[in-house]
Each structure stands twice: as structure tokens, then as C-alpha cells.
Amino acid sequence: MFDYYLGLALRSLRRNKVLTALMIVTLGLGIGASITTLTVLRLLSGDPLPQKSARLFYAQVDPYTKDGYEAGKTKPQRLIAYTDAMNLLHAHQADRQVALALTDARIAPLRSGEHPFFSDGVMTTADFFTMFDAPFQYGGGWSAADDESRAQVVVISDFLNDKLFGGASSVGRIIRVNDHDLRIIGVLKKWAPQPRFYAQELGGRSYGDGDAVFLPLQTARAANMDPTNDDCWAVADITKLETAPCIWLGFWVELSSDAEVAAYTQFLSNYAQQQIALGRFYRPEVALSDLMQWLRNEKVVPDDVRLQAGLAFGFLLICVVNTVGLLLAKCLRRSQEIGVRRALGAMRREIFAQFMVEAGMVGLAGGLLGLVFAEFGLWCIRHQPAEYAGLAHLDVHMFLLTFLVALVSSLVAGLLPAWRASQLAPGSQLKAA
């Protein structure tokens, strides 16, 4: 029976080519616009570490001054001071903990004739790679002992290894960073979480290829590497950020249960009260946000992207309404044909099924055209200056979703015309004929 309906639908669509083309283009435009904006929204709001994001938490305490403080209303600062980072780190109250800051790394190739260049770097502590599931292609990370001894070591990215060493293992080789010779102990596989959540509070890029070099925090500071983001509330010597009244570090912890989360929150609160008693803190507020909540707090997804997605789906709704009108007009023009079929014994549900199959075919054709429009829209986005632009591509899930949206939209659009066609009385149509 489906083959019969399919044949009827094809004949009907070929009979009214202009009307058919108009319906397909209308749906295609709405689907293309909605899939384009949905792809961008999905890119920006995705979970960068779905396998463990629920276990990663961003910790905040507030060593800032009393200026502008309102008890119970003022949220803690996004960054923490070096002293607090070290105190929390050495307290070992979490399964893993990481202090980190971003930096600009000046890399000087040791081969003659090659010029120095700047790349994004991370100065951090030993748990970074295991905590954030950063995979290694060669070698591995450093130890907590290397942190304390300021070991002259570095981990580099796959793309930096390709650029400097042609992709071969560079473990044991020397690389010059900020005029200091560091020994490479590890090379990462391709690793670039999108968004780059650990850089969000540090003033770094949220999207892209990721960072090029990863250094022990104290090693980097000994090499006069400065953070890309700091906030000092008094005149400070940035070469002595470890003791200056400045906040410049982010702090992440890994906790494996709700009980551990509650215990660590209490630990942060007790720590803040202790520092108030010592005269270092004036603000008792603390915060512990899981990874996805932290990204929401930081408003990683711009409001205009959400607005564009909403407008695009509103446009799709308008396109569906227009398609309803076109299908309804097409149905009314075929009243006599429907009357003949009903007089020959076709039941209402069979007429309804016939028109729904026709609507589905329009939807699939609209999906194909919508796919073309979506690819064009994403191509336009990739040529914009936004930092996420280069990542705007349709993946398999969005490809399948395009046809699902097209099919659902067309079937919704076909409901009223199909119901109207099934309600036509055969007698009146045969008399009119």
C-alpha cells in the first residue's frame, strides 16, 4: 500500500511543479537557517569532557578588599591568589587538584635560520594531565616533586611537535621557552577541549587548536613567565606575584561523590574563616561549581547566539505555516480526484495516509535543500572573525538531525491538509464534476 501512496504522491508532485518547488524551497530555507544556528549553539554549549565533567569543580575563595563588598550579595572573585592556591593544593582535600594560569610562551627553535614565535602556554601543576584526561602520544607529565623542585621540563602539543620535530618523538629533546632551555618529557595527542573550559576564567581563547606548551607553575615563574590575566588591588611588582596583593590563578578539583563535594565546600568555608581570623580575608563567601555550571556562570554561549537560534526556529515555524497553506491549496485543487477515490471505496484513513506520504516526500526534498543551505551558512560563519568560526562544521549527528527536522516539519505541516482531504464528502465532489 505504501508503494501505491508513493506513486500517487510522485504523480501529484510532478503535476504541480511550481507549487512543489515553492514548498520545497520554503521548507529548505527554514531548515537551513535552523540547522546552521543550532550547529553553532551546539558547538558553543557542548560538554568539553563528557566522560568526567560531573566530577570536575572550580573552587573560589575571595582574598579581595572590603571595597564594594555586601555580605551575602557579593560573589567571590573568579581567580585566587598564589598563597591560597598553594594552601589549597597542599591540603590534599580532593582526589586531584590543579592550580593554573595561562601565559604567552616565546618559543625559539634551536635549528639555525628559524625565527622565534609566540604560542599559548599553560603554567600548571602535576595533576593537570590526569585530571583533564589529556592523552599522551609520547612520554608523560611531570610529578609533584618536579613542581616543588622547579624541574626544567615541559610538555608540548602535537601541533608544536609537528612543527618543530616533524611529528617524531621529541622526548628528551631541548626546547627554548622564554630564553630558558627546557627538556621535553611528553608530547600530547591531539587534545583541544571545546570550549577550552580551564582557560575561561584566565582570559584565554575559548576555542581553537588548544595550547602549545605546558610547564610546571614554579618553573615557569622562575623563567619570568607572567600570567595573561591578573588583578591587583594595590601597587604591585608583577615579578613578585607570589607575594603581591594579586589574584591570577584558577583552581580546579576532582571530586567523585556528593559527600566529597559537600565536604570540600565545607573545607573552603572553614579555610575562608581561618584566613579572616588571620587578617588576610575580609569576605567569607566561597563557591564550588561543577564544570558545566561554571561554563554557564561564565556565559560561554553569547546571548546573541541563543537569540539567533530562537529567531531561526521562529523562521522555520513561519515556513511550516506557509507550507501548510500551500499543501491546503493543493488539496482543495484535487477535491474531485479525492471524491472519485472515496466513491470507489477509499476510506478516510487511506486518503489521510496518502497526503501524509506526499507531505513526507516534500519534507525529505526540503531536507536535502536545507542541507545545502546549512552548509552554505556554516561556510559563511567559517569566514567570520569569531574564534570558534573554524569549528563550524556539520557532524554526523547534525546531518541526521537535518532530515529528522525536515521530516517532522513536513508531517506537521501536512496534518491539516491531510485531515481536510480525508473529510471531503465524495457525493458533492461527484455532482460538481
Short mmCIF file of C-alpha atoms in Angstrom, two decimals:
data_model
loop_
_atom_site.label_atom_id
_atom_site.label_comp_id
_atom_site.label_asym_id
_atom_site.label_seq_id
_atom_site.Cartn_x
_atom_site.Cartn_y
_atom_site.Cartn_z
CA MET A 1 0.00 0.00 0.00
CA PHE A 2 2.86 2.39 0.79
CA ASP A 3 4.24 1.90 -2.73
CA TYR A 4 0.84 2.86 -4.11
CA TYR A 5 0.74 6.03 -1.99
CA LEU A 6 4.29 6.80 -3.04
CA GLY A 7 3.34 6.54 -6.70
CA LEU A 8 0.31 8.80 -6.20
CA ALA A 9 2.47 11.35 -4.36
CA LEU A 10 5.10 11.41 -7.10
CA ARG A 11 2.48 11.94 -9.78
CA SER A 12 0.87 14.70 -7.76
CA LEU A 13 4.17 16.48 -7.13
CA ARG A 14 5.13 16.30 -10.81
CA ARG A 15 1.73 17.60 -11.86
CA ASN A 16 2.20 20.90 -9.96
CA LYS A 17 5.93 21.54 -10.34
CA VAL A 18 5.88 25.23 -9.44
CA LEU A 19 3.84 24.66 -6.27
CA THR A 20 6.02 21.68 -5.34
CA ALA A 21 9.21 23.69 -5.86
CA LEU A 22 7.81 26.53 -3.75
CA MET A 23 7.04 24.17 -0.85
CA ILE A 24 10.49 22.55 -1.02
CA VAL A 25 12.30 25.90 -1.13
CA THR A 26 10.18 27.27 1.73
CA LEU A 27 10.98 24.28 3.96
CA GLY A 28 14.60 24.21 2.83
CA LEU A 29 15.18 27.84 3.83
CA GLY A 30 13.69 27.30 7.30
CA ILE A 31 15.59 24.06 7.87
CA GLY A 32 18.87 25.52 6.60
CA ALA A 33 18.62 28.55 8.90
CA SER A 34 17.66 26.49 11.96
CA ILE A 35 20.32 23.80 11.45
CA THR A 36 23.03 26.45 10.89
CA THR A 37 22.28 28.27 14.14
CA LEU A 38 21.69 25.02 16.04
CA THR A 39 25.10 23.71 14.92
CA VAL A 40 26.79 26.85 16.25
CA LEU A 41 24.79 26.72 19.50
CA ARG A 42 25.70 23.04 19.97
CA LEU A 43 29.35 23.83 19.33
CA LEU A 44 29.42 26.61 21.92
CA SER A 45 27.35 24.89 24.60
CA GLY A 46 28.75 21.37 24.34
CA ASP A 47 30.29 19.41 27.19
CA PRO A 48 34.08 19.56 26.71
CA LEU A 49 34.73 16.49 28.90
CA PRO A 50 31.50 14.44 28.94
CA GLN A 51 33.22 11.43 30.48
CA LYS A 52 34.02 13.25 33.73
CA SER A 53 32.64 16.80 33.70
CA ALA A 54 30.35 15.96 36.63
CA ARG A 55 33.45 15.24 38.76
CA LEU A 56 35.34 18.45 37.98
CA PHE A 57 34.74 21.54 40.10
CA TYR A 58 36.05 25.09 40.03
CA ALA A 59 36.89 26.36 43.52
CA GLN A 60 36.68 30.01 44.56
CA VAL A 61 37.72 31.86 47.70
CA ASP A 62 37.95 35.64 47.95
CA PRO A 63 41.04 37.45 49.25
CA TYR A 64 39.83 40.80 47.82
CA THR A 65 39.48 44.01 49.86
CA LYS A 66 36.34 45.26 51.64
CA ASP A 67 35.70 47.84 48.91
CA GLY A 68 32.26 47.32 47.39
CA TYR A 69 31.58 44.24 49.49
CA GLU A 70 27.98 43.46 50.54
CA ALA A 71 27.59 40.47 52.82
CA GLY A 72 25.55 37.70 51.23
CA LYS A 73 25.32 39.51 47.88
CA THR A 74 28.86 39.80 46.57
CA LYS A 75 30.06 36.74 44.69
CA PRO A 76 33.66 35.55 45.20
CA GLN A 77 36.29 36.61 42.70
CA ARG A 78 36.92 34.35 39.71
CA LEU A 79 40.66 33.98 40.43
CA ILE A 80 42.62 33.30 43.60
CA ALA A 81 45.99 34.41 44.95
CA TYR A 82 49.15 32.31 44.81
CA THR A 83 49.21 31.86 48.59
CA ASP A 84 45.69 30.46 48.62
CA ALA A 85 46.35 28.22 45.62
CA MET A 86 49.35 26.68 47.37
CA ASN A 87 47.46 26.30 50.66
CA LEU A 88 44.58 24.51 48.93
CA LEU A 89 46.95 22.42 46.84
CA HIS A 90 49.00 21.22 49.79
CA ALA A 91 45.90 20.49 51.88
CA HIS A 92 45.16 17.49 49.61
CA GLN A 93 41.43 17.59 50.38
CA ALA A 94 40.39 16.44 46.88
CA ASP A 95 41.15 13.38 44.76
CA ARG A 96 43.14 15.67 42.48
CA GLN A 97 43.71 19.41 42.42
CA VAL A 98 45.22 21.77 39.87
CA ALA A 99 46.34 25.39 40.03
CA LEU A 100 46.95 27.02 36.68
CA ALA A 101 47.41 30.23 34.75
CA LEU A 102 47.80 30.99 31.06
CA THR A 103 50.90 32.62 29.66
CA ASP A 104 52.41 33.77 26.39
CA ALA A 105 55.33 31.49 25.56
CA ARG A 106 58.13 32.72 23.33
CA ILE A 107 59.48 29.64 21.60
CA ALA A 108 62.86 29.79 19.90
CA PRO A 109 63.68 26.80 17.63
CA LEU A 110 67.22 25.56 18.14
CA ARG A 111 67.73 24.99 14.42
CA SER A 112 69.55 27.81 12.66
CA GLY A 113 67.58 30.02 10.32
CA GLU A 114 64.25 29.61 12.16
CA HIS A 115 62.74 32.60 13.89
CA PRO A 116 61.20 32.69 17.38
CA PHE A 117 57.42 32.78 17.65
CA PHE A 118 54.78 33.13 20.35
CA SER A 119 52.31 30.40 21.33
CA ASP A 120 49.73 29.90 24.06
CA GLY A 121 51.11 28.25 27.15
CA VAL A 122 49.82 26.91 30.46
CA MET A 123 51.74 27.01 33.71
CA THR A 124 50.17 24.47 35.99
CA THR A 125 50.70 21.65 38.48
CA ALA A 126 51.29 17.93 38.16
CA ASP A 127 47.68 16.64 38.23
CA PHE A 128 46.65 18.65 35.15
CA PHE A 129 47.00 15.86 32.58
CA THR A 130 45.35 13.04 34.54
CA MET A 131 42.63 15.31 35.89
CA PHE A 132 41.61 16.62 32.46
CA ASP A 133 42.18 13.33 30.59
CA ALA A 134 44.86 14.82 28.32
CA PRO A 135 46.21 11.88 26.25
CA PHE A 136 49.92 11.43 25.51
CA GLN A 137 51.44 10.41 22.22
CA TYR A 138 54.95 10.22 23.63
CA GLY A 139 56.24 10.33 27.19
CA GLY A 140 54.15 11.69 30.05
CA GLY A 141 53.71 14.51 32.54
CA TRP A 142 55.78 15.61 35.49
CA SER A 143 55.40 14.74 39.18
CA ALA A 144 54.53 16.75 42.28
CA ALA A 145 58.20 16.54 43.21
CA ASP A 146 59.07 18.20 39.89
CA ASP A 147 56.67 21.01 40.84
CA GLU A 148 58.47 21.64 44.10
CA SER A 149 61.99 21.35 42.66
CA ARG A 150 61.23 23.63 39.70
CA ALA A 151 62.30 20.95 37.27
CA GLN A 152 63.30 22.32 33.86
CA VAL A 153 60.79 20.23 31.94
CA VAL A 154 57.94 20.87 29.53
CA VAL A 155 55.08 19.04 27.80
CA ILE A 156 54.25 20.15 24.27
CA SER A 157 51.23 19.75 21.99
CA ASP A 158 51.04 17.55 18.92
CA PHE A 159 50.92 20.53 16.56
CA LEU A 160 54.01 22.11 18.10
CA ASN A 161 55.80 18.75 17.91
CA ASP A 162 54.84 18.50 14.23
CA LYS A 163 56.16 21.99 13.58
CA LEU A 164 59.47 21.61 15.40
CA PHE A 165 60.26 17.90 15.08
CA GLY A 166 58.23 16.67 12.13
CA GLY A 167 55.94 14.56 14.33
CA ALA A 168 58.70 12.23 15.59
CA SER A 169 59.17 11.55 19.29
CA SER A 170 60.85 14.60 20.82
CA VAL A 171 61.02 13.23 24.37
CA GLY A 172 64.44 14.14 25.79
CA ARG A 173 64.97 16.95 23.27
CA ILE A 174 65.55 20.54 24.34
CA ILE A 175 63.24 23.43 23.54
CA ARG A 176 63.93 27.06 24.36
CA VAL A 177 60.98 28.85 26.01
CA ASN A 178 61.36 32.47 27.09
CA ASP A 179 65.14 32.14 26.77
CA HIS A 180 65.25 29.10 29.07
CA ASP A 181 66.22 25.62 27.91
CA LEU A 182 63.62 23.04 28.93
CA ARG A 183 63.68 19.28 28.42
CA ILE A 184 60.63 17.79 26.71
CA ILE A 185 59.19 14.93 28.77
CA GLY A 186 55.89 14.45 26.97
CA VAL A 187 54.01 15.11 23.73
CA LEU A 188 50.22 15.21 23.78
CA LYS A 189 48.00 13.59 21.22
CA LYS A 190 45.52 15.93 19.58
CA TRP A 191 43.75 17.47 22.58
CA ALA A 192 41.70 20.63 22.37
CA PRO A 193 38.52 20.60 24.51
CA GLN A 194 35.80 22.79 23.02
CA PRO A 195 35.26 25.09 24.78
CA ARG A 196 38.65 25.28 26.47
CA PHE A 197 36.97 25.38 29.87
CA TYR A 198 40.12 25.62 32.01
CA ALA A 199 41.08 28.87 30.26
CA GLN A 200 37.69 30.53 30.60
CA GLU A 201 38.41 32.41 33.81
CA LEU A 202 42.00 33.18 32.81
CA GLY A 203 41.40 35.45 29.85
CA GLY A 204 42.37 32.92 27.19
CA ARG A 205 40.74 31.81 23.96
CA SER A 206 37.78 29.52 24.48
CA TYR A 207 38.02 27.71 21.13
CA GLY A 208 40.68 26.66 18.66
CA ASP A 209 43.61 24.26 18.49
CA GLY A 210 44.48 24.43 22.18
CA ASP A 211 47.68 25.33 23.98
CA ALA A 212 51.18 24.65 22.69
CA VAL A 213 53.28 24.23 25.86
CA PHE A 214 52.56 23.13 29.43
CA LEU A 215 55.09 23.94 32.15
CA PRO A 216 55.33 23.39 35.91
CA LEU A 217 53.95 26.51 37.57
CA GLN A 218 57.01 27.36 39.62
CA THR A 219 59.37 26.54 36.75
CA ALA A 220 57.51 29.00 34.53
CA ARG A 221 57.54 31.71 37.16
CA ALA A 222 61.28 31.21 37.70
CA ALA A 223 61.65 31.75 33.95
CA ASN A 224 59.90 35.14 34.31
CA MET A 225 56.74 33.97 32.55
CA ASP A 226 53.78 36.14 33.53
CA PRO A 227 50.08 35.23 33.55
CA THR A 228 47.92 36.67 30.80
CA ASN A 229 45.34 37.76 33.36
CA ASP A 230 45.82 39.19 36.84
CA ASP A 231 44.02 41.59 39.14
CA CYS A 232 45.95 43.53 41.76
CA TRP A 233 44.22 45.77 44.33
CA ALA A 234 47.36 47.64 45.28
CA VAL A 235 50.53 48.78 43.54
CA ALA A 236 52.39 45.53 42.92
CA ASP A 237 55.56 44.25 41.32
CA ILE A 238 54.30 41.67 38.83
CA THR A 239 57.65 39.88 39.01
CA LYS A 240 56.69 39.02 42.59
CA LEU A 241 53.13 37.88 42.08
CA GLU A 242 53.62 35.10 44.61
CA THR A 243 53.58 37.65 47.45
CA ALA A 244 51.84 40.62 45.80
CA PRO A 245 48.20 41.54 46.59
CA CYS A 246 47.02 40.00 43.33
CA ILE A 247 44.75 37.22 42.14
CA TRP A 248 45.87 35.38 38.98
CA LEU A 249 45.34 31.63 39.34
CA GLY A 250 42.43 29.31 38.63
CA PHE A 251 41.89 26.30 40.85
CA TRP A 252 40.16 23.03 39.84
CA VAL A 253 39.47 19.95 41.94
CA GLU A 254 38.23 16.46 41.13
CA LEU A 255 35.62 15.02 43.50
CA SER A 256 33.98 11.64 42.98
CA SER A 257 30.82 11.79 45.14
CA ASP A 258 28.22 14.15 46.56
CA ALA A 259 29.67 13.57 50.01
CA GLU A 260 33.09 14.70 48.82
CA VAL A 261 31.54 17.79 47.22
CA ALA A 262 29.82 18.71 50.49
CA ALA A 263 33.00 18.07 52.46
CA TYR A 264 35.13 20.20 50.13
CA THR A 265 32.61 23.05 50.22
CA GLN A 266 32.82 22.98 54.00
CA PHE A 267 36.60 22.87 53.79
CA LEU A 268 36.59 26.03 51.61
CA SER A 269 34.27 27.77 54.06
CA ASN A 270 36.47 26.82 57.01
CA TYR A 271 39.55 27.98 55.12
CA ALA A 272 37.97 31.37 54.40
CA GLN A 273 37.05 31.80 58.08
CA GLN A 274 40.60 30.86 59.07
CA GLN A 275 42.04 33.48 56.71
CA ILE A 276 39.61 36.08 58.08
CA ALA A 277 40.89 35.30 61.57
CA LEU A 278 44.46 35.78 60.29
CA GLY A 279 43.54 39.16 58.82
CA ARG A 280 44.11 38.13 55.18
CA PHE A 281 40.45 37.88 54.13
CA TYR A 282 37.50 40.18 54.63
CA ARG A 283 34.99 38.15 52.62
CA PRO A 284 33.71 34.75 53.78
CA GLU A 285 31.95 33.83 50.51
CA VAL A 286 33.20 30.72 48.68
CA ALA A 287 31.94 28.79 45.67
CA LEU A 288 32.36 25.33 44.18
CA SER A 289 30.84 24.95 40.69
CA ASP A 290 30.89 21.85 38.53
CA LEU A 291 32.31 22.22 35.05
CA MET A 292 29.04 22.78 33.18
CA GLN A 293 27.69 25.17 35.83
CA TRP A 294 30.95 27.10 35.64
CA LEU A 295 30.60 27.47 31.89
CA ARG A 296 27.05 28.76 32.41
CA ASN A 297 28.31 31.19 35.05
CA GLU A 298 30.93 32.44 32.60
CA LYS A 299 28.31 32.79 29.84
CA VAL A 300 30.39 30.90 27.33
CA VAL A 301 27.44 30.89 24.93
CA PRO A 302 26.90 34.52 23.87
CA ASP A 303 23.35 35.81 24.24
CA ASP A 304 23.25 36.78 20.57
CA VAL A 305 23.89 33.15 19.54
CA ARG A 306 20.90 31.97 21.59
CA LEU A 307 18.83 34.80 20.10
CA GLN A 308 19.85 33.84 16.57
CA ALA A 309 18.87 30.21 17.22
CA GLY A 310 15.50 31.31 18.56
CA LEU A 311 14.89 33.56 15.56
CA ALA A 312 15.91 30.79 13.16
CA PHE A 313 13.41 28.34 14.66
CA GLY A 314 10.81 31.09 14.58
CA PHE A 315 11.56 31.46 10.88
CA LEU A 316 11.20 27.67 10.49
CA LEU A 317 7.77 27.89 12.13
CA ILE A 318 6.74 30.57 9.62
CA CYS A 319 7.98 28.33 6.81
CA VAL A 320 5.94 25.41 8.17
CA VAL A 321 2.82 27.60 8.35
CA ASN A 322 3.38 28.71 4.76
CA THR A 323 3.80 25.07 3.72
CA VAL A 324 0.50 24.24 5.42
CA GLY A 325 -1.18 26.87 3.27
CA LEU A 326 0.42 25.60 0.08
CA LEU A 327 -0.47 21.97 0.85
CA LEU A 328 -4.02 23.01 1.72
CA ALA A 329 -4.39 24.89 -1.57
CA LYS A 330 -3.02 21.85 -3.39
CA CYS A 331 -5.52 19.62 -1.56
CA LEU A 332 -8.51 21.79 -2.48
CA ARG A 333 -7.48 21.78 -6.13
CA ARG A 334 -7.69 17.97 -6.03
CA SER A 335 -11.15 17.78 -4.46
CA GLN A 336 -12.69 15.97 -7.41
CA GLU A 337 -9.88 13.41 -7.53
CA ILE A 338 -10.37 12.75 -3.82
CA GLY A 339 -14.13 12.44 -4.32
CA VAL A 340 -13.63 9.81 -7.04
CA ARG A 341 -11.28 7.80 -4.80
CA ARG A 342 -13.75 7.98 -1.92
CA ALA A 343 -16.60 6.88 -4.23
CA LEU A 344 -14.52 3.91 -5.36
CA GLY A 345 -14.19 2.71 -1.77
CA ALA A 346 -11.12 4.52 -0.39
CA MET A 347 -11.54 5.08 3.35
CA ARG A 348 -10.77 8.33 5.11
CA ARG A 349 -7.66 6.93 6.78
CA GLU A 350 -6.31 5.90 3.36
CA ILE A 351 -6.80 9.42 1.98
CA PHE A 352 -5.14 10.78 5.12
CA ALA A 353 -2.18 8.39 4.70
CA GLN A 354 -1.82 9.31 1.01
CA PHE A 355 -1.48 13.02 1.76
CA MET A 356 0.85 12.41 4.71
CA VAL A 357 3.18 10.39 2.42
CA GLU A 358 3.13 13.28 -0.02
CA ALA A 359 3.96 15.74 2.77
CA GLY A 360 6.81 13.47 3.91
CA MET A 361 8.30 13.43 0.42
CA VAL A 362 8.19 17.23 0.34
CA GLY A 363 9.94 17.20 3.71
CA LEU A 364 12.77 14.90 2.58
CA ALA A 365 13.34 17.04 -0.51
CA GLY A 366 13.27 20.13 1.73
CA GLY A 367 15.81 18.43 3.99
CA LEU A 368 18.19 17.89 1.08
CA LEU A 369 17.87 21.53 0.07
CA GLY A 370 18.12 22.59 3.72
CA LEU A 371 21.37 20.67 3.97
CA VAL A 372 22.75 22.74 1.10
CA PHE A 373 21.59 25.96 2.75
CA ALA A 374 23.06 24.85 6.10
CA GLU A 375 26.44 24.06 4.55
CA PHE A 376 26.41 27.47 2.88
CA GLY A 377 25.50 29.15 6.18
CA LEU A 378 28.31 27.35 8.02
CA TRP A 379 30.73 28.25 5.23
CA CYS A 380 29.82 31.90 5.79
CA ILE A 381 30.38 31.50 9.56
CA ARG A 382 33.80 29.93 8.96
CA HIS A 383 34.80 33.12 7.16
CA GLN A 384 33.86 35.32 10.11
CA PRO A 385 36.50 36.59 12.59
CA ALA A 386 34.94 34.74 15.58
CA GLU A 387 37.38 32.41 17.38
CA TYR A 388 35.01 29.45 17.05
CA ALA A 389 34.41 30.07 13.33
CA GLY A 390 36.80 27.40 12.08
CA LEU A 391 34.98 24.71 14.07
CA ALA A 392 31.58 25.30 12.45
CA HIS A 393 31.04 22.04 10.56
CA LEU A 394 28.16 19.62 10.26
CA ASP A 395 28.90 16.34 12.03
CA VAL A 396 27.02 13.06 11.58
CA HIS A 397 24.54 13.87 14.34
CA MET A 398 23.62 17.24 12.84
CA PHE A 399 23.44 15.67 9.37
CA LEU A 400 20.86 13.16 10.58
CA LEU A 401 19.08 15.81 12.61
CA THR A 402 18.62 17.86 9.44
CA PHE A 403 16.47 15.14 7.88
CA LEU A 404 14.66 14.46 11.14
CA VAL A 405 13.72 18.15 11.47
CA ALA A 406 12.69 18.21 7.79
CA LEU A 407 10.52 15.12 8.12
CA VAL A 408 8.86 16.23 11.36
CA SER A 409 8.27 19.75 9.97
CA SER A 410 6.68 18.44 6.79
CA LEU A 411 4.49 15.92 8.61
CA VAL A 412 3.31 18.62 11.00
CA ALA A 413 2.62 20.85 8.00
CA GLY A 414 0.73 18.01 6.30
CA LEU A 415 -1.60 17.21 9.20
CA LEU A 416 -4.24 19.85 8.49
CA PRO A 417 -4.30 19.41 4.70
CA ALA A 418 -4.41 15.59 5.06
CA TRP A 419 -7.23 15.80 7.61
CA ARG A 420 -9.10 18.28 5.37
CA ALA A 421 -8.72 15.96 2.36
CA SER A 422 -9.98 12.95 4.33
CA GLN A 423 -13.12 14.88 5.37
CA LEU A 424 -14.25 15.74 1.82
CA ALA A 425 -17.64 14.21 1.03
CA PRO A 426 -17.50 12.20 -2.21
CA GLY A 427 -21.12 12.98 -3.24
CA SER A 428 -20.72 16.74 -3.52
CA GLN A 429 -17.49 16.42 -5.46
CA LEU A 430 -19.01 13.97 -7.97
CA LYS A 431 -22.01 16.29 -8.51
CA ALA A 432 -19.63 19.22 -9.09
CA ALA A 433 -17.77 17.12 -11.65
#
